[in-house]
Each structure stands twice: as structure tokens, then as C-alpha cells.
PDB file of C-alpha atoms and ligand atoms in Angstrom:
ATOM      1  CA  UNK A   1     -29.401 -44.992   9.119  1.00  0.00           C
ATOM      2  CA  UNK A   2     -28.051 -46.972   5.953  1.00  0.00           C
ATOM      3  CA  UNK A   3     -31.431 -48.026   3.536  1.00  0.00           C
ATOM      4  CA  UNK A   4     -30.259 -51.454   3.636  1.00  0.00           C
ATOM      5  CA  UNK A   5     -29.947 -51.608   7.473  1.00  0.00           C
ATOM      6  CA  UNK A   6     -33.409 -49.533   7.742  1.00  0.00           C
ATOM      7  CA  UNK A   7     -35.390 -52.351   5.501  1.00  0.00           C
ATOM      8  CA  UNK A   8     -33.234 -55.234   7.297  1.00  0.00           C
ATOM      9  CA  UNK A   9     -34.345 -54.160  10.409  1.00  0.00           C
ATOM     10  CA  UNK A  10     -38.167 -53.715   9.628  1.00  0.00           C
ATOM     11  CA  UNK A  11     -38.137 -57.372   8.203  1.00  0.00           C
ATOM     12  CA  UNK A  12     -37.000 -58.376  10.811  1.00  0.00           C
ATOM     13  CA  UNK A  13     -39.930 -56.866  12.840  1.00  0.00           C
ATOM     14  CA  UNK A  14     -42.442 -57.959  10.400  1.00  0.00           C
ATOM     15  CA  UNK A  15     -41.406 -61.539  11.253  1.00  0.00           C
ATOM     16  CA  UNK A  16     -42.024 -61.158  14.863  1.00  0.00           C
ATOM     17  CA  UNK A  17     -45.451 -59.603  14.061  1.00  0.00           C
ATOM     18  CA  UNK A  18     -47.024 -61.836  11.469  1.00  0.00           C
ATOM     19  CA  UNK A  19     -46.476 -64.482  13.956  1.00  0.00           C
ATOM     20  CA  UNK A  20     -48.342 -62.684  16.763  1.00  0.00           C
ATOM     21  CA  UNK A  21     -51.218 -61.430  14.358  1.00  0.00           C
ATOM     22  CA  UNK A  22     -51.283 -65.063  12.849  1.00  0.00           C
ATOM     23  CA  UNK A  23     -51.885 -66.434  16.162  1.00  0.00           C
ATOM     24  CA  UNK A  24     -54.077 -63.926  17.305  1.00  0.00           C
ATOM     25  CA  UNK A  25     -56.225 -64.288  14.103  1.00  0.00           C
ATOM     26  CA  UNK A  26     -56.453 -68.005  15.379  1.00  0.00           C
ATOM     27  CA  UNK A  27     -57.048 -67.634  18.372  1.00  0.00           C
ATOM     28  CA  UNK A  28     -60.176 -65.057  17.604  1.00  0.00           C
ATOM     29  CA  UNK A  29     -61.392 -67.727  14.772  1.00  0.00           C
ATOM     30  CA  UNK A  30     -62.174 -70.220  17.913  1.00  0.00           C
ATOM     31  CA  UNK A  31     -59.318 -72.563  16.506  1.00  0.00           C
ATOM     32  CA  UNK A  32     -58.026 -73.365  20.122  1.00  0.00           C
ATOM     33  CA  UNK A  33     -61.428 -73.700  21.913  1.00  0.00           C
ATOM     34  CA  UNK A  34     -64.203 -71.101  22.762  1.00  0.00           C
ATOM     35  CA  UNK A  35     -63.503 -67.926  24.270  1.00  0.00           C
ATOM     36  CA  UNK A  36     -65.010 -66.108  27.070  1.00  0.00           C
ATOM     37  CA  UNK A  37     -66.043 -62.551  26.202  1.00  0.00           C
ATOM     38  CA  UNK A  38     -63.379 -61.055  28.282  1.00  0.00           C
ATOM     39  CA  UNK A  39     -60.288 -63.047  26.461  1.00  0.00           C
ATOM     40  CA  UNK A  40     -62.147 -61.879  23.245  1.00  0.00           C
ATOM     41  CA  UNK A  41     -61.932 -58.059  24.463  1.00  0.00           C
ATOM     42  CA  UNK A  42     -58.044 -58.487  25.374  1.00  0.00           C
ATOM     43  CA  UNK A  43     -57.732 -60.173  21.793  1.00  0.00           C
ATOM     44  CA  UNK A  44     -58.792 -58.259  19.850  1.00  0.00           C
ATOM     45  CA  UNK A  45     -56.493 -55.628  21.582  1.00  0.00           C
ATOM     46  CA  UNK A  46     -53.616 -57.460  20.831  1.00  0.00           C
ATOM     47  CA  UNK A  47     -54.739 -58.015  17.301  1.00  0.00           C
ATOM     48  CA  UNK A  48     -55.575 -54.418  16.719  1.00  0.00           C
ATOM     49  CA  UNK A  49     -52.306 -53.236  18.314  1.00  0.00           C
ATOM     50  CA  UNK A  50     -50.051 -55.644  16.505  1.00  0.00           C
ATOM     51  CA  UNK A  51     -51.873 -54.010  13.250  1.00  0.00           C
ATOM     52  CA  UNK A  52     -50.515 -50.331  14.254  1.00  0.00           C
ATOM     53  CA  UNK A  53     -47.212 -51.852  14.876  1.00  0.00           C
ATOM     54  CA  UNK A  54     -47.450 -53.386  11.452  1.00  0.00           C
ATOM     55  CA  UNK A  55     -48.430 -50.160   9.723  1.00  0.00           C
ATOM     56  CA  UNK A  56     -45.804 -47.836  11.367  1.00  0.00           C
ATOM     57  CA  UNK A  57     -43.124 -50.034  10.140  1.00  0.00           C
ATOM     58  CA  UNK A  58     -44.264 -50.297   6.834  1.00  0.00           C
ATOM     59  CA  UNK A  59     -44.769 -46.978   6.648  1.00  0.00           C
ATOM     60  CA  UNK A  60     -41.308 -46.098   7.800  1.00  0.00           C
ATOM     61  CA  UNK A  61     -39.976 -48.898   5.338  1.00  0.00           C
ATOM     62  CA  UNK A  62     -42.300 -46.461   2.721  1.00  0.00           C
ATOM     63  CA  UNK A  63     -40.833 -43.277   3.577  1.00  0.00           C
ATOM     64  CA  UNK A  64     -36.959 -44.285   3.682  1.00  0.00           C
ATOM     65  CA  UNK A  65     -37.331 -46.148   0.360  1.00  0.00           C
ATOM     66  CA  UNK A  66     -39.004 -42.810  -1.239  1.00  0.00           C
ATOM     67  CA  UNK A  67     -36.480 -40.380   0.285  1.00  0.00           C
ATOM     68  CA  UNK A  68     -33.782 -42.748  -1.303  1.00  0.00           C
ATOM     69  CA  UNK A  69     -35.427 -42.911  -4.466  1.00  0.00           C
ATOM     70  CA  UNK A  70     -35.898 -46.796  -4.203  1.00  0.00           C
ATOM     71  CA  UNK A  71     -39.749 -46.992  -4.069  1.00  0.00           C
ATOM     72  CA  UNK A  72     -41.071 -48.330  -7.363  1.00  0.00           C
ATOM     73  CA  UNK A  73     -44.322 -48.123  -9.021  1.00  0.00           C
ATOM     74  CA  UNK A  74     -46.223 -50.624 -11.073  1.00  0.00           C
ATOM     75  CA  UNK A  75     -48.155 -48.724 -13.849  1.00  0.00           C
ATOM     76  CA  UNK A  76     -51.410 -50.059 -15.603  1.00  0.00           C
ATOM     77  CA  UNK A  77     -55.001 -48.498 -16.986  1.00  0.00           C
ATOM     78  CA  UNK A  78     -57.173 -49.388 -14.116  1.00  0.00           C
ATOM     79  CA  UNK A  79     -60.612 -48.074 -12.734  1.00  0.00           C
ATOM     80  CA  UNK A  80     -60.480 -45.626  -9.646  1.00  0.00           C
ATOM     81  CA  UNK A  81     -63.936 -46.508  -8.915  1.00  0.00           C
ATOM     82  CA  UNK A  82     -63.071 -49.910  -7.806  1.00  0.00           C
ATOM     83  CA  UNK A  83     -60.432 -49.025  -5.545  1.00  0.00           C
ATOM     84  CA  UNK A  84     -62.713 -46.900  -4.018  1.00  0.00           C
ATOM     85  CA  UNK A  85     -65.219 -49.268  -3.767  1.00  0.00           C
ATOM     86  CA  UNK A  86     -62.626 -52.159  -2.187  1.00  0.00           C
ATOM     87  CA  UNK A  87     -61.437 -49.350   0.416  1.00  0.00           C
ATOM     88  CA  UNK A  88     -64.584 -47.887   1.565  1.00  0.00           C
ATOM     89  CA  UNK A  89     -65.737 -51.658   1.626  1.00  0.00           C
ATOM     90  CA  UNK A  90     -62.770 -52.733   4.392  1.00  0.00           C
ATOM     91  CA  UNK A  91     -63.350 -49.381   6.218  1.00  0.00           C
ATOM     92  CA  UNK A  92     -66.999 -48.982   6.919  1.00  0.00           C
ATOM     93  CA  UNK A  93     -66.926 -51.033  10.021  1.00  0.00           C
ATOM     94  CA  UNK A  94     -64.384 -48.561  11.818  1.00  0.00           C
ATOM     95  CA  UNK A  95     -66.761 -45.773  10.558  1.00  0.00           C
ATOM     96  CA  UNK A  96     -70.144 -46.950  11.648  1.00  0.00           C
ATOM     97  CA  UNK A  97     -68.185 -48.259  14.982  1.00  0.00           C
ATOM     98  CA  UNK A  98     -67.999 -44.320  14.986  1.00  0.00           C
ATOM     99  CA  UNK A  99     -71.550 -43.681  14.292  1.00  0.00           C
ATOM    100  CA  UNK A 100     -70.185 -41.843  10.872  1.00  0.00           C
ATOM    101  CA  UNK A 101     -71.485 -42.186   7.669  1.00  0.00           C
ATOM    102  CA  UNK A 102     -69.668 -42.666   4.703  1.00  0.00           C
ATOM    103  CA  UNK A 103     -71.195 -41.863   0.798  1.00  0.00           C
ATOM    104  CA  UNK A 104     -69.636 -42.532  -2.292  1.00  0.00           C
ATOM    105  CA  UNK A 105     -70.441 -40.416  -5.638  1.00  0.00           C
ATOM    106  CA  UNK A 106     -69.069 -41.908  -8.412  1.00  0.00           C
ATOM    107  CA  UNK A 107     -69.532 -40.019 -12.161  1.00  0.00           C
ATOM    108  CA  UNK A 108     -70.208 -41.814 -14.592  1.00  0.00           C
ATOM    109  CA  UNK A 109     -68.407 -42.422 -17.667  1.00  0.00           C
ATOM    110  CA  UNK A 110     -65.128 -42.429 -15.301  1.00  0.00           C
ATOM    111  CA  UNK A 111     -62.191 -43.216 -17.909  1.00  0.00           C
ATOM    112  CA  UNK A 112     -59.652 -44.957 -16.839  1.00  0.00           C
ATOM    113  CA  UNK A 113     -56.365 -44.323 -14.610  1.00  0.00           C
ATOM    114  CA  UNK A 114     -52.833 -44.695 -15.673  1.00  0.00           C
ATOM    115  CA  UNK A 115     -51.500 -45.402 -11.908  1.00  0.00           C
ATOM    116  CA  UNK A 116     -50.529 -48.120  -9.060  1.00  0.00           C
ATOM    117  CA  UNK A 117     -53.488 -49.785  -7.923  1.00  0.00           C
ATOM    118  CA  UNK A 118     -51.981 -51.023  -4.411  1.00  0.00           C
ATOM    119  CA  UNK A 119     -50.440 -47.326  -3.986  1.00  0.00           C
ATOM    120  CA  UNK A 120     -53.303 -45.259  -4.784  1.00  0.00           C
ATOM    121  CA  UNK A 121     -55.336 -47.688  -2.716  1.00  0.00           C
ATOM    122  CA  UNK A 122     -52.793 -46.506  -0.003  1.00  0.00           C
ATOM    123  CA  UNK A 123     -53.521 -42.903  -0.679  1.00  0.00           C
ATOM    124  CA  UNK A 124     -56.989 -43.154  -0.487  1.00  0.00           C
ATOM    125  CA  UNK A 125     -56.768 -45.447   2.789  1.00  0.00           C
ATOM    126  CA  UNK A 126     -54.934 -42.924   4.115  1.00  0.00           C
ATOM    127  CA  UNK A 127     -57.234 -40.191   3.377  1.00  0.00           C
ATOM    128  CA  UNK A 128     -60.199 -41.810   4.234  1.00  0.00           C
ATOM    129  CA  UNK A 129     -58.754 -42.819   8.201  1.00  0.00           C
ATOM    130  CA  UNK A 130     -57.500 -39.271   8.494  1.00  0.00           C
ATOM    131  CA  UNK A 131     -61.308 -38.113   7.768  1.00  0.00           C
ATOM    132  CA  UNK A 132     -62.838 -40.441  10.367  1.00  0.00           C
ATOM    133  CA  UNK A 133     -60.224 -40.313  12.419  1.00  0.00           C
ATOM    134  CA  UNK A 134     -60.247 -36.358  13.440  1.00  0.00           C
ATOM    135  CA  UNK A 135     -64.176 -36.577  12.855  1.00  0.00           C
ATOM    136  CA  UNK A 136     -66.774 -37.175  16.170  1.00  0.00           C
ATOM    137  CA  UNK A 137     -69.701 -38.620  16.504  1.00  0.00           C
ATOM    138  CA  UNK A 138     -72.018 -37.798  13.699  1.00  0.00           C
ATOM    139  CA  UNK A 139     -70.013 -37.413  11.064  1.00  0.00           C
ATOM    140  CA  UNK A 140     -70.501 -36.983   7.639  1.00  0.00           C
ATOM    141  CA  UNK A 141     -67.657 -38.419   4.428  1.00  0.00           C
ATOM    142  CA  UNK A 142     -68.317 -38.207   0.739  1.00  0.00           C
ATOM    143  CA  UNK A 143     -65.963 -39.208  -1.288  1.00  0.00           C
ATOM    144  CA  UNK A 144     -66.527 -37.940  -4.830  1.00  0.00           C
ATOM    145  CA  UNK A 145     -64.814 -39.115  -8.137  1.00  0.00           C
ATOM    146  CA  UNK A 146     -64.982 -37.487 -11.335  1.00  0.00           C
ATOM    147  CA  UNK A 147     -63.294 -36.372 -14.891  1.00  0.00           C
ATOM    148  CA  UNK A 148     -62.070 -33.193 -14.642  1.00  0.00           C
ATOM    149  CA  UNK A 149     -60.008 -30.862 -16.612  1.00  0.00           C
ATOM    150  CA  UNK A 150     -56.016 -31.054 -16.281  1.00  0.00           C
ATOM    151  CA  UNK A 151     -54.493 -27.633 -15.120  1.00  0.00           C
ATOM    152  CA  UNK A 152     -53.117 -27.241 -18.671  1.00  0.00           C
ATOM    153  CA  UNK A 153     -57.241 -26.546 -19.400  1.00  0.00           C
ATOM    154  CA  UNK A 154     -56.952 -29.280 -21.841  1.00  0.00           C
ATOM    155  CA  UNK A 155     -56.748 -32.411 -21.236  1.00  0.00           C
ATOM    156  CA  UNK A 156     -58.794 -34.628 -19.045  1.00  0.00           C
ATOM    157  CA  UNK A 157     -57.702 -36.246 -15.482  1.00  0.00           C
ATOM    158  CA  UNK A 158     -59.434 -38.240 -12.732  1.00  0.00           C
ATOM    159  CA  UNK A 159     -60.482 -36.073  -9.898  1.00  0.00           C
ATOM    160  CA  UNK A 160     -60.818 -37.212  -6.685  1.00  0.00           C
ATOM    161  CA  UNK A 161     -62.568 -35.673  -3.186  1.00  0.00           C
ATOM    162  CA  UNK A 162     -62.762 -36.912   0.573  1.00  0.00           C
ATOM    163  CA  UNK A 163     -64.743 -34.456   2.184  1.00  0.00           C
ATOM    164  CA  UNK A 164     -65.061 -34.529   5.755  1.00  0.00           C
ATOM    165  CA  UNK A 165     -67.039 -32.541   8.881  1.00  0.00           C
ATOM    166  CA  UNK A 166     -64.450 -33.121  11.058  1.00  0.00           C
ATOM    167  CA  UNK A 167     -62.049 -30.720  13.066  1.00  0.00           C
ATOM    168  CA  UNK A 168     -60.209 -29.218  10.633  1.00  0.00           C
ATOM    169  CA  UNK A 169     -57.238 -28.139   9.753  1.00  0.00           C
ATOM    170  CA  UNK A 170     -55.382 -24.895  11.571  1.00  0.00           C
ATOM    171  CA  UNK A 171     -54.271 -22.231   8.365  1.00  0.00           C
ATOM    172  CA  UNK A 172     -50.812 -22.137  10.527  1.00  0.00           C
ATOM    173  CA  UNK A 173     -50.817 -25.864   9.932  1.00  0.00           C
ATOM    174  CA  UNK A 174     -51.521 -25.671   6.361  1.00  0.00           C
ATOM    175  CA  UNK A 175     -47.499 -26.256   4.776  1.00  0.00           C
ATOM    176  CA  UNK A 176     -46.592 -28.906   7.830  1.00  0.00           C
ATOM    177  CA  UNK A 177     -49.462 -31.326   7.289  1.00  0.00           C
ATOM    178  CA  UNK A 178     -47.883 -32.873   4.783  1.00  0.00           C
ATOM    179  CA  UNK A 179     -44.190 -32.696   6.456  1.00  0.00           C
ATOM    180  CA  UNK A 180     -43.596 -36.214   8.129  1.00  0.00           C
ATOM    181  CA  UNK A 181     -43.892 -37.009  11.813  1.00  0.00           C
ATOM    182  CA  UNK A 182     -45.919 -33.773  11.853  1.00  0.00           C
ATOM    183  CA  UNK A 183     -49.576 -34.011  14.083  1.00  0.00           C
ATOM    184  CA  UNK A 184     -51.418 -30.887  14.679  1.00  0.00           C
ATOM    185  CA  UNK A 185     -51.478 -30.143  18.405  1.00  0.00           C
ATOM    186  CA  UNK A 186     -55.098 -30.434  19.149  1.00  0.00           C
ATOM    187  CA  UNK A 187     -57.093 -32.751  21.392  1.00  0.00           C
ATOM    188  CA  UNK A 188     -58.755 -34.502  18.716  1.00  0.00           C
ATOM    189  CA  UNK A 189     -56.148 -35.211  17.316  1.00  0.00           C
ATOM    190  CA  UNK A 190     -54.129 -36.473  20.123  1.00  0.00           C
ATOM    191  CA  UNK A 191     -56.305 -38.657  21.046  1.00  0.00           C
ATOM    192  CA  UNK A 192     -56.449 -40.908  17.593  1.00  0.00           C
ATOM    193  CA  UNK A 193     -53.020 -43.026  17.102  1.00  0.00           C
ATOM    194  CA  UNK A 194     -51.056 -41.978  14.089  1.00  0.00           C
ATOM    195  CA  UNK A 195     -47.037 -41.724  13.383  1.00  0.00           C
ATOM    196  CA  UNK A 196     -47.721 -38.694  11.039  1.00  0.00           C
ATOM    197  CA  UNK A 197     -46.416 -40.367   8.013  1.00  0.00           C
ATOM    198  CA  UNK A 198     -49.824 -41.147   6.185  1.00  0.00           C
ATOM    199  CA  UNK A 199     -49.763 -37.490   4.576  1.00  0.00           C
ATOM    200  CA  UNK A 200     -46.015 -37.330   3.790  1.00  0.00           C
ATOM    201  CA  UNK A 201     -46.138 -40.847   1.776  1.00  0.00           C
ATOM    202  CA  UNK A 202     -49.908 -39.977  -0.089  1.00  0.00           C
ATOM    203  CA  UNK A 203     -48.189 -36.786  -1.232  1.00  0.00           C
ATOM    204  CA  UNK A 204     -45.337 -38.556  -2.367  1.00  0.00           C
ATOM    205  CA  UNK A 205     -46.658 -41.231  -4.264  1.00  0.00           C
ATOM    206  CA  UNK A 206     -49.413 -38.875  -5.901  1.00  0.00           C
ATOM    207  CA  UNK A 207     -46.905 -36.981  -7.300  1.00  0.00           C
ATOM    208  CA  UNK A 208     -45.192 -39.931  -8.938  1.00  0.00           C
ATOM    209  CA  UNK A 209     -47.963 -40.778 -10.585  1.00  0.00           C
ATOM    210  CA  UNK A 210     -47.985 -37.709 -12.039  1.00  0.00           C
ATOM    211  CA  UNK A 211     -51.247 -36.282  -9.955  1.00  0.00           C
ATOM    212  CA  UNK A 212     -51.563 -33.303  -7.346  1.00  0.00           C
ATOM    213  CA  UNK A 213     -53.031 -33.389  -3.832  1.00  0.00           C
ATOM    214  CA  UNK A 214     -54.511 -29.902  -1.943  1.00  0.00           C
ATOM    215  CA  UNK A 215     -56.651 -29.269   0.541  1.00  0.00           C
ATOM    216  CA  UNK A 216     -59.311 -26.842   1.738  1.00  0.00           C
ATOM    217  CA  UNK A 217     -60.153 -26.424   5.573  1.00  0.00           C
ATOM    218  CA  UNK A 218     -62.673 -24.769   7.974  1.00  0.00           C
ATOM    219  CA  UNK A 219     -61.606 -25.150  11.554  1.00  0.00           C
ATOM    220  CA  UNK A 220     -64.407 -26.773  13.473  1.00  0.00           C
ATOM    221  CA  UNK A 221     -66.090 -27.539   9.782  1.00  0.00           C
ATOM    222  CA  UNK A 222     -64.063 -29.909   7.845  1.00  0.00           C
ATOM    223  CA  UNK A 223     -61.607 -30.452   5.666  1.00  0.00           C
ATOM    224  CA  UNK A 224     -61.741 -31.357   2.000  1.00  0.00           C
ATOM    225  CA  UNK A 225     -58.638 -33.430   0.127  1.00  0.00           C
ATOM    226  CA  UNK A 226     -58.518 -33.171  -3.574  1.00  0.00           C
ATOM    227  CA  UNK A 227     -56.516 -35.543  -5.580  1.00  0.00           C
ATOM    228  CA  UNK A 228     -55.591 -35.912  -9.067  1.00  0.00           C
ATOM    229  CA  UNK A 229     -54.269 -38.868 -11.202  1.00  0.00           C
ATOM    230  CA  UNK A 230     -53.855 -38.794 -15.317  1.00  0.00           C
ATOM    231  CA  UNK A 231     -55.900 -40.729 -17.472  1.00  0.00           C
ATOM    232  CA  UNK A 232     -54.745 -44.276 -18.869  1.00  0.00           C
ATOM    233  CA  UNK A 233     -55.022 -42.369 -22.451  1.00  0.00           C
ATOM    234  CA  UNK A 234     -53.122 -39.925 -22.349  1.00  0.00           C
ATOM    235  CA  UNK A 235     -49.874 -42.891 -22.541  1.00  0.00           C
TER     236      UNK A 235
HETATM  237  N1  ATP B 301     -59.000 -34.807   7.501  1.00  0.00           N
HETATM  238  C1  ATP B 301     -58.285 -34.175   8.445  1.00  0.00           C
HETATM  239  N2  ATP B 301     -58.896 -33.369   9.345  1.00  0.00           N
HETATM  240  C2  ATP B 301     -58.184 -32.717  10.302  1.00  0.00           C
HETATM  241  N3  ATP B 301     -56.850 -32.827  10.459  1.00  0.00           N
HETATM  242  C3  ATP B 301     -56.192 -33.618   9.593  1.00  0.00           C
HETATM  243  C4  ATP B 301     -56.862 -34.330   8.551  1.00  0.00           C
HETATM  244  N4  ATP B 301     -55.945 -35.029   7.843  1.00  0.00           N
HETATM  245  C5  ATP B 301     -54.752 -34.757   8.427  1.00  0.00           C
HETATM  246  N5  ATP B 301     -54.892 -33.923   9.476  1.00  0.00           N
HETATM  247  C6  ATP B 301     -53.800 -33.383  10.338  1.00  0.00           C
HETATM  248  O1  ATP B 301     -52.560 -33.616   9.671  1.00  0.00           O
HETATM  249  C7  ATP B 301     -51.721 -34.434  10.493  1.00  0.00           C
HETATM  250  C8  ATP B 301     -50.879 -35.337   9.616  1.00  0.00           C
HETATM  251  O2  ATP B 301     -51.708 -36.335   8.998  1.00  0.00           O
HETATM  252  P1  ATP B 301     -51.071 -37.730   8.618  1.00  0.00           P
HETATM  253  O3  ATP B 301     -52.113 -38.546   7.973  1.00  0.00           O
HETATM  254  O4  ATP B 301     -49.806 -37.473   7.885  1.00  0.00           O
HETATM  255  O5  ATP B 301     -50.634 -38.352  10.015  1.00  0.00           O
HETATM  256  P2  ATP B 301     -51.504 -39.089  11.154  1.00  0.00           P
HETATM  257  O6  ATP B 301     -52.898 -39.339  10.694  1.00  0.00           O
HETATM  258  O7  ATP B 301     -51.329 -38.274  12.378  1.00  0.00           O
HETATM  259  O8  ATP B 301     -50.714 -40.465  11.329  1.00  0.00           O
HETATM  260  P3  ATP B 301     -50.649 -41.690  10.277  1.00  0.00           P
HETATM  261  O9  ATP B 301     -51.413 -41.271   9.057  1.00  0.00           O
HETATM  262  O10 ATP B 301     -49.195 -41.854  10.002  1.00  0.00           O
HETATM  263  O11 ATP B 301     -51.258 -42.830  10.986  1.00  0.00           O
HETATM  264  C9  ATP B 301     -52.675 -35.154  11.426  1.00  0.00           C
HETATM  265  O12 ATP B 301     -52.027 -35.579  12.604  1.00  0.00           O
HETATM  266  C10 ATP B 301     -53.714 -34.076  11.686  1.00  0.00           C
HETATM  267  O13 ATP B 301     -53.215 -33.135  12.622  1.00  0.00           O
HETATM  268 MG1   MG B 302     -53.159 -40.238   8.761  1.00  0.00          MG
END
């Protein structure tokens, strides 16, 4: 399908949904009168189903405008550690509804990023719900950001880790995890929504910003995403 019909098309879905999350939101904020606790539950269905419709689309919107070469960045110096702290903030009620934990270790003396805040934000959304996602009960995140040493042996970068106990990743899945549309076949994985695109559009957008993403996975015993972004100084 044409770009221009693709994007056309998902605006005009967006409409539809903003509407029904709008009123939703509304309707959950006791605006039209109070609600019984079984027209909450159904609610708050709707609301969280209208969300996944919302993300899918925008992802899709994501991928076709990468793929075409349309997506653009906005660059500035900005501190990683805060958009960790914003996404770990807006996530740790989905992770303790979970009974996970999440930790954060932050280094100090972090220098700066040269990146795009709302994008890596994105990328380390998406990393973070694919490590409580294919988690269970129990489990354990750390996120980890340091300075680290460019693969040059150099320079300096920003290093980034989301380390998870979760299922794991199969070593015949390793090259299509970050193919789009591709899930793993498991159970566990199954069972979590997901359009397979999260992967696909973090790799892509790390890698405009100049960075790397890899992985290391233990079937049964977690998986560990690394992720690189330069440094604001090296400009
Ligand atoms: N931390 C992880 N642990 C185990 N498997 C993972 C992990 N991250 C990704 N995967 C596997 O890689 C697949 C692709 O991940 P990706 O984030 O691209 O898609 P998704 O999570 O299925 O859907 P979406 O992110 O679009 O909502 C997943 O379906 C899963 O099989
Ligand atoms: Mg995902």
C-alpha cells in the first residue's frame, strides 16, 4: 500500500479511537455518575483494549514511515537517566499487577545523550513490556545504565541493559526476533498480546541514532537487551 494511503488510513482510525478512549477516560473519572464495580471491570476493558488498538496502528504508521525512509528524528543532548526514570515510573503498575519487581541502577557521572527523547523513550518502553511481558510470577528486571567504551575502544557511549528472568529466547529464534510480525511460538508468549513490531521499530530507530542493540538469552533463564546510544559530545 501507497505511504500516503497507509498514514491516511491510520488517521483516520486514530480519530475513531481518541473518541472512544476520551469517553472511556470519562466515564472511569465518575464524570457521568458513579459506577458499579462491574461497569468499572467492563471499562476498563474497553479502555485497555482501545489502548492496543491505538498502539498497533501507530506502530504500523512507525514501521511504513521507516521502511520509506520518512521517519524523522529530533536530535538534542539529553539525560538517559530521566527517560528511564519517566518509563519505569508509567510502567510499574503493570509490573507489580504481575507481582514482578523492577530495579533501576543508574552510574553515576552518566554524560549526556545525543538522541530523540520521545524515540528512545519508545525503545526502552518497548524493551521493558517485552521483559514483563514473557516473565511469570516472580520476576526479577534491572535495568542498568552506564558509560561504556565505543567499539572503536576509544571513545565513550551510553550503555544501556534490561535484564530479565523471563522465558527466554530460542537460539533458532535469535536472527527473527527482530524481523517484524515475528512472535516466537511458545505458550508464554502466546498468551501476552503483541503485533511483533516492538523489536523491528527499537532496532530501527537505535540504529539511527547511531547506537547498537544485541541480546543474550538462556531459555527458561532470561534474556538480557543491550543498547547503545553516542554521547551528546562527541557532536
Ligand atoms: N525479553 C524477552 N524474553 C523472551 N522473548 C522475547 C523477549 N523480547 C522479545 N521476545 C520474543 O521476540 C518476539 C518479538 O518481540 P517484539 O517486541 O518485536 O514483538 P511483541 O512483543 O510480540 O509485540 P509488540 O512489541 O509489537 O507488542 C516476541 O514475540 C517474543 O517471542
Ligand atoms: Mg514487544
Amino acid at each position: 500500500m501507497a505511504l500516503s494511503k497507509l498514514l491516511n488510513c491510520s488517521h483516520e482510525l486514530r480519530t475513531p479511537m481518541t473518541a472512544i478512549k476520551g469517553y472511556s477516560d470519562l466515564l472511569l473519572a465518575g464524570t457521568a455518575g458513579t459506577l458499579n464495580d462491574m461497569q468499572l471491570t467492563f471499562l476498563k476493558t474497553i479502555s485497555a483494549n482501545v489502548g492496543r488498538m491505538a498502539t498497533l496502528v501507530s506502530d504500523l504508521s512507525d514501521i511504513s514511515r521507516i521502511e520509506a525512509g520518512r521517519l524523522k528524528l529530533e536530535f538534542e543532548a539529553l539525560s538517559i537517566a530521566d527517560v528511564v526514570d519517566d518509563i519505569v515510573r508509567s510502567s510499574r503498575q503493570q509490573i507489580e499487577a504481575r507481582k514482578q519487581r523492577v530495579g533501576v541502577e543508574i552510574a553515576e557521572n552518566l554524560l549526556p545523550v545525543w538522541g530523540d527523547r520521545n524515540r528512545i523513550s519508545q525503545v526502552l518502553s518497548s524493551l521493558l513490556s517485552n521483559a514483563y511481558k514473557y516473565s511469570s510470577e516472580g520476576g526479577e528486571i534491572t535495568i542498568r545504565v552506564k558509560n561504556g567504551l565505543a567499539s572503536d575502544g576509544n571513545s565513550a557511549e551510553a550503555h544501556l541493559e534490561i535484564q530479565d528472568t523471563g522465558v527466554g529466547i530460542h537460539p533458532e529464534d535469535r536472527e527473527k526476533v527482530f524481523e517484524k510480525f515475528f512472535r516466537a511460538k511458545d505458550g508464554a508468549v502466546r498468551d501476552e498480546t503483541g503485533g511483533g513490531l516492538g523489536l523491528s521499530i527499537a532496532k530501527n530507530l537505535v540504529e539511527m541514532q547511531g547506537g547498537r542493540i544485541s541480546f543474550e538469552s538462556k531459555v527458561g533463564k532470561g534474556t538480557t537487551f543491550y543498547v547503545t546510544f553516542p554521547l551528546a559530545s562527541d557532536e
